[in-house]
Amino acid sequence: RKEVEQDPGPFNVPEGATVAFNCTYSNSASQSFFWYRQDCRKEPKLLMSVYSSGNEDGRFTAQLNRASQYISLLIRDSKLSDSATYLCVVRVMDSSYKLIFGSGTRLLVRP
Amino acid sequence: GAVVSQHPSRVICKSGTSVKIECRSLDFQATTMFWYRQFPKQSLMLMATSNEGSKATYEQGVEKDKFLINHASLTLSTLTVTSAHPEDSSFYICSAPPGLSSYNEQFFGPGTRLTVL
């Protein structure tokens, strides 16, 4: 079983739609959670951190359920520029602080 | 945000040659840098953790004699793919957390696309 699992998609939605991505992680020792965005053939860029209380940044809302080991990302009012691959990332609290990446969910926003 | 550069951005080489990739933190010091590899349509996979002044820590299944890592200074880590073969063709990305603690947010380099013929 993968440490971080995501639906690969693609999610094909019209502009203005609301879309939600889910992610599950297997290591209960995971301490920090993030959503990264990766454009084709580019490096990943931090979209937002995910906190237990849930957090919002403009059109983006992230939620964390530690009991279910589940993370979500909601994008409202989708823009064409939101088309990308969204990576769910966790950090395990050990001495390495390394990041574990999900395989990503691809989003295509059409006009 | 902090800036991490990689060089070269793209390299094409013949099978059997060695390729060196540089990762630099431009405006901060990093005692730790991470090297990832990403195959098409797959996730980033951590290869190794580069530690300034000490040996790198390799992930399970990554050959340390094939992927040589040197963290010579607080702003530079290098990955050398020795005797590269076509199966080593991939997107190699480094990341670095600013400061002494690798707990800080990691900033990614733009990646190096390696093609081995």
Tab-separated table of C-alpha atoms in Angstrom:
chain	number	residue	atom	x	y	z
A	1	ARG	CA	0.000	0.000	0.000
A	2	LYS	CA	1.288	3.439	-0.905
A	3	GLU	CA	2.045	5.776	1.975
A	4	VAL	CA	0.035	8.574	0.384
A	5	GLU	CA	-2.784	7.718	-1.996
A	6	GLN	CA	-4.648	9.983	-4.369
A	7	ASP	CA	-7.130	9.520	-7.178
A	8	PRO	CA	-5.041	10.201	-10.299
A	9	GLY	CA	-7.942	11.744	-12.208
A	10	PRO	CA	-8.023	13.538	-14.517
A	11	PHE	CA	-10.811	15.725	-13.272
A	12	ASN	CA	-12.186	17.597	-16.271
A	13	VAL	CA	-14.376	20.510	-15.155
A	14	PRO	CA	-15.755	23.716	-16.702
A	15	GLU	CA	-14.610	27.119	-15.579
A	16	GLY	CA	-16.416	28.221	-12.468
A	17	ALA	CA	-16.980	24.708	-11.164
A	18	THR	CA	-16.161	23.530	-7.678
A	19	VAL	CA	-13.912	20.490	-7.480
A	20	ALA	CA	-12.690	18.429	-4.541
A	21	PHE	CA	-9.652	16.183	-4.239
A	22	ASN	CA	-9.100	13.565	-1.585
A	23	CYS	CA	-6.013	11.968	-0.165
A	24	THR	CA	-5.353	9.287	2.418
A	25	TYR	CA	-2.125	8.547	4.248
A	26	SER	CA	-1.083	5.361	5.960
A	27	ASN	CA	1.464	6.472	8.543
A	28	SER	CA	-0.244	7.587	11.724
A	29	ALA	CA	3.002	9.312	12.753
A	30	SER	CA	2.566	11.837	9.963
A	31	GLN	CA	2.724	15.278	11.483
A	32	SER	CA	2.549	17.895	8.760
A	33	PHE	CA	0.416	18.008	5.677
A	34	PHE	CA	0.575	20.019	2.509
A	35	TRP	CA	-0.921	20.461	-0.919
A	36	TYR	CA	1.552	21.220	-3.688
A	37	ARG	CA	0.790	22.158	-7.248
A	38	GLN	CA	2.899	20.868	-10.123
A	39	ASP	CA	2.628	22.153	-13.669
A	40	CYS	CA	3.732	19.956	-16.546
A	41	ARG	CA	7.501	19.415	-16.563
A	42	LYS	CA	8.014	21.864	-13.697
A	43	GLU	CA	8.945	21.570	-10.046
A	44	PRO	CA	6.221	21.332	-7.389
A	45	LYS	CA	5.221	24.538	-5.633
A	46	LEU	CA	3.595	24.815	-2.247
A	47	LEU	CA	-0.092	25.644	-2.544
A	48	MET	CA	-0.973	25.518	1.126
A	49	SER	CA	-0.298	23.777	4.387
A	50	VAL	CA	-3.154	21.806	5.932
A	51	TYR	CA	-4.108	22.285	9.560
A	52	SER	CA	-6.328	20.190	11.802
A	53	SER	CA	-8.850	23.002	12.115
A	54	GLY	CA	-9.073	23.357	8.354
A	55	ASN	CA	-7.835	26.397	6.518
A	56	GLU	CA	-8.783	28.542	3.590
A	57	ASP	CA	-6.773	30.612	1.162
A	58	GLY	CA	-8.958	32.469	-1.278
A	59	ARG	CA	-10.719	29.918	-3.462
A	60	PHE	CA	-8.857	27.018	-1.873
A	61	THR	CA	-9.947	25.185	1.280
A	62	ALA	CA	-8.009	22.348	2.881
A	63	GLN	CA	-9.279	19.944	5.513
A	64	LEU	CA	-7.542	17.311	7.634
A	65	ASN	CA	-9.138	14.420	9.486
A	66	ARG	CA	-6.462	12.794	11.617
A	67	ALA	CA	-8.754	10.044	12.882
A	68	SER	CA	-9.493	8.908	9.335
A	69	GLN	CA	-6.024	9.870	8.032
A	70	TYR	CA	-7.721	11.815	5.289
A	71	ILE	CA	-6.903	15.142	3.651
A	72	SER	CA	-8.975	17.122	1.189
A	73	LEU	CA	-8.631	20.123	-1.065
A	74	LEU	CA	-11.607	22.083	-2.366
A	75	ILE	CA	-11.248	24.532	-5.234
A	76	ARG	CA	-14.123	26.923	-5.806
A	77	ASP	CA	-14.817	28.944	-8.953
A	78	SER	CA	-12.213	27.065	-10.986
A	79	LYS	CA	-10.043	29.076	-13.353
A	80	LEU	CA	-8.305	27.891	-16.503
A	81	SER	CA	-5.028	28.612	-14.709
A	82	ASP	CA	-5.898	26.055	-12.033
A	83	SER	CA	-5.181	23.278	-14.549
A	84	ALA	CA	-2.282	21.356	-13.040
A	85	THR	CA	-1.466	18.283	-10.986
A	86	TYR	CA	-2.175	18.605	-7.268
A	87	LEU	CA	0.109	16.665	-4.973
A	88	CYS	CA	-0.850	15.593	-1.479
A	89	VAL	CA	2.259	15.606	0.711
A	90	VAL	CA	2.904	14.492	4.270
A	91	ARG	CA	5.873	14.824	6.550
A	92	VAL	CA	6.596	12.111	9.070
A	93	MET	CA	7.901	13.346	12.374
A	94	ASP	CA	11.172	11.494	12.532
A	95	SER	CA	14.717	12.803	12.474
A	96	SER	CA	14.723	13.121	8.704
A	97	TYR	CA	11.689	15.402	8.278
A	98	LYS	CA	11.418	14.068	4.761
A	99	LEU	CA	8.354	14.657	2.608
A	100	ILE	CA	6.286	11.810	1.204
A	101	PHE	CA	4.441	12.667	-1.998
A	102	GLY	CA	1.243	11.259	-3.394
A	103	SER	CA	1.204	10.526	-7.109
A	104	GLY	CA	-0.984	13.538	-7.735
A	105	THR	CA	-4.427	14.314	-9.068
A	106	ARG	CA	-4.609	15.966	-12.453
A	107	LEU	CA	-7.089	18.789	-12.949
A	108	LEU	CA	-8.168	20.109	-16.348
A	109	VAL	CA	-10.332	23.210	-16.351
A	110	ARG	CA	-12.005	23.830	-19.703
A	111	PRO	CA	-13.494	27.085	-21.028
B	1	GLY	CA	10.331	32.938	-1.082
B	2	ALA	CA	13.740	31.369	-1.045
B	3	VAL	CA	15.350	30.419	-4.343
B	4	VAL	CA	16.913	27.100	-5.278
B	5	SER	CA	18.621	26.646	-8.621
B	6	GLN	CA	19.633	23.532	-10.499
B	7	HIS	CA	22.105	23.087	-13.287
B	8	PRO	CA	21.824	21.870	-15.943
B	9	SER	CA	18.113	22.100	-16.640
B	10	ARG	CA	18.344	19.453	-19.318
B	11	VAL	CA	20.991	16.961	-20.286
B	12	ILE	CA	21.184	14.278	-22.944
B	13	CYS	CA	24.022	11.803	-22.684
B	14	LYS	CA	25.174	8.465	-24.016
B	15	SER	CA	24.806	5.291	-22.043
B	16	GLY	CA	27.782	4.666	-19.786
B	17	THR	CA	28.692	8.277	-19.160
B	18	SER	CA	28.424	10.098	-15.843
B	19	VAL	CA	26.325	13.173	-15.319
B	20	LYS	CA	26.670	15.731	-12.538
B	21	ILE	CA	23.702	17.803	-11.397
B	22	GLU	CA	24.155	20.818	-9.133
B	23	CYS	CA	21.660	22.147	-6.632
B	24	ARG	CA	22.273	25.573	-5.122
B	25	SER	CA	20.440	27.592	-2.530
B	26	LEU	CA	20.865	31.150	-3.766
B	27	ASP	CA	19.794	33.295	-0.860
B	28	PHE	CA	19.922	31.040	2.167
B	29	GLN	CA	22.036	28.323	3.735
B	30	ALA	CA	20.863	24.738	3.844
B	31	THR	CA	22.494	22.088	5.992
B	32	THR	CA	20.193	19.541	4.412
B	33	MET	CA	19.086	19.113	0.831
B	34	PHE	CA	16.857	16.430	-0.612
B	35	TRP	CA	17.147	14.717	-3.982
B	36	TYR	CA	14.038	13.362	-5.703
B	37	ARG	CA	13.404	11.508	-8.923
B	38	GLN	CA	10.166	11.613	-10.878
B	39	PHE	CA	9.294	9.265	-13.731
B	40	PRO	CA	6.511	10.257	-16.158
B	41	LYS	CA	3.061	10.283	-14.571
B	42	GLN	CA	4.485	9.131	-11.272
B	43	SER	CA	5.089	10.717	-7.922
B	44	LEU	CA	8.266	12.350	-6.706
B	45	MET	CA	10.315	9.692	-4.984
B	46	LEU	CA	12.913	10.688	-2.437
B	47	MET	CA	16.287	9.254	-3.392
B	48	ALA	CA	18.529	10.602	-0.670
B	49	THR	CA	19.072	13.248	1.956
B	50	SER	CA	22.228	15.284	1.467
B	51	ASN	CA	23.896	16.487	4.650
B	52	GLU	CA	26.515	19.214	4.715
B	53	GLY	CA	29.753	17.894	6.111
B	54	SER	CA	28.656	14.284	6.405
B	55	LYS	CA	27.563	11.332	4.310
B	56	ALA	CA	24.264	11.344	2.498
B	57	THR	CA	21.428	9.145	3.674
B	58	TYR	CA	19.987	7.008	0.907
B	59	GLU	CA	16.465	5.631	0.683
B	60	GLN	CA	15.909	1.925	0.415
B	61	GLY	CA	16.588	0.638	-3.068
B	62	VAL	CA	18.746	3.574	-4.162
B	63	GLU	CA	22.310	2.569	-5.007
B	64	LYS	CA	24.716	4.885	-3.243
B	65	ASP	CA	27.587	3.907	-5.538
B	66	LYS	CA	25.573	4.818	-8.589
B	67	PHE	CA	24.100	8.072	-7.312
B	68	LEU	CA	26.962	9.941	-5.678
B	69	ILE	CA	26.010	12.870	-3.511
B	70	ASN	CA	28.350	15.546	-2.247
B	71	HIS	CA	27.236	18.414	-0.027
B	72	ALA	CA	30.387	20.491	-0.126
B	73	SER	CA	29.048	23.700	1.347
B	74	LEU	CA	25.957	25.173	2.942
B	75	THR	CA	24.705	26.301	-0.461
B	76	LEU	CA	25.679	23.489	-2.818
B	77	SER	CA	24.845	19.828	-3.196
B	78	THR	CA	25.721	17.735	-6.230
B	79	LEU	CA	24.250	14.491	-7.520
B	80	THR	CA	26.363	12.464	-9.917
B	81	VAL	CA	24.677	9.697	-11.867
B	82	THR	CA	27.526	7.335	-12.655
B	83	SER	CA	27.523	5.054	-15.686
B	84	ALA	CA	24.077	6.263	-16.669
B	85	HIS	CA	21.743	3.904	-18.512
B	86	PRO	CA	18.455	4.567	-20.323
B	87	GLU	CA	16.471	3.479	-17.258
B	88	ASP	CA	18.044	6.387	-15.361
B	89	SER	CA	16.273	8.821	-17.680
B	90	SER	CA	14.052	10.852	-15.388
B	91	PHE	CA	13.314	14.252	-13.894
B	92	TYR	CA	15.660	14.917	-10.980
B	93	ILE	CA	14.607	17.596	-8.494
B	94	CYS	CA	16.335	18.890	-5.407
B	95	SER	CA	14.815	20.717	-2.490
B	96	ALA	CA	16.190	22.580	0.473
B	97	PRO	CA	14.676	23.835	3.707
B	98	PRO	CA	16.197	27.139	4.802
B	99	GLY	CA	18.022	27.213	8.083
B	100	LEU	CA	19.517	24.587	10.323
B	101	SER	CA	16.321	22.633	10.779
B	102	SER	CA	15.013	20.516	7.948
B	103	TYR	CA	11.572	21.019	9.457
B	104	ASN	CA	11.225	24.308	7.641
B	105	GLU	CA	9.298	24.598	4.397
B	106	GLN	CA	11.216	23.083	1.519
B	107	PHE	CA	11.918	25.044	-1.631
B	108	PHE	CA	12.333	23.096	-4.823
B	109	GLY	CA	14.772	23.607	-7.627
B	110	PRO	CA	13.396	23.764	-11.191
B	111	GLY	CA	14.537	20.217	-11.901
B	112	THR	CA	16.937	18.558	-14.320
B	113	ARG	CA	15.587	16.409	-17.116
B	114	LEU	CA	18.034	13.614	-17.876
B	115	THR	CA	17.777	11.598	-21.057
B	116	VAL	CA	20.186	8.712	-21.502
B	117	LEU	CA	20.431	7.391	-25.030
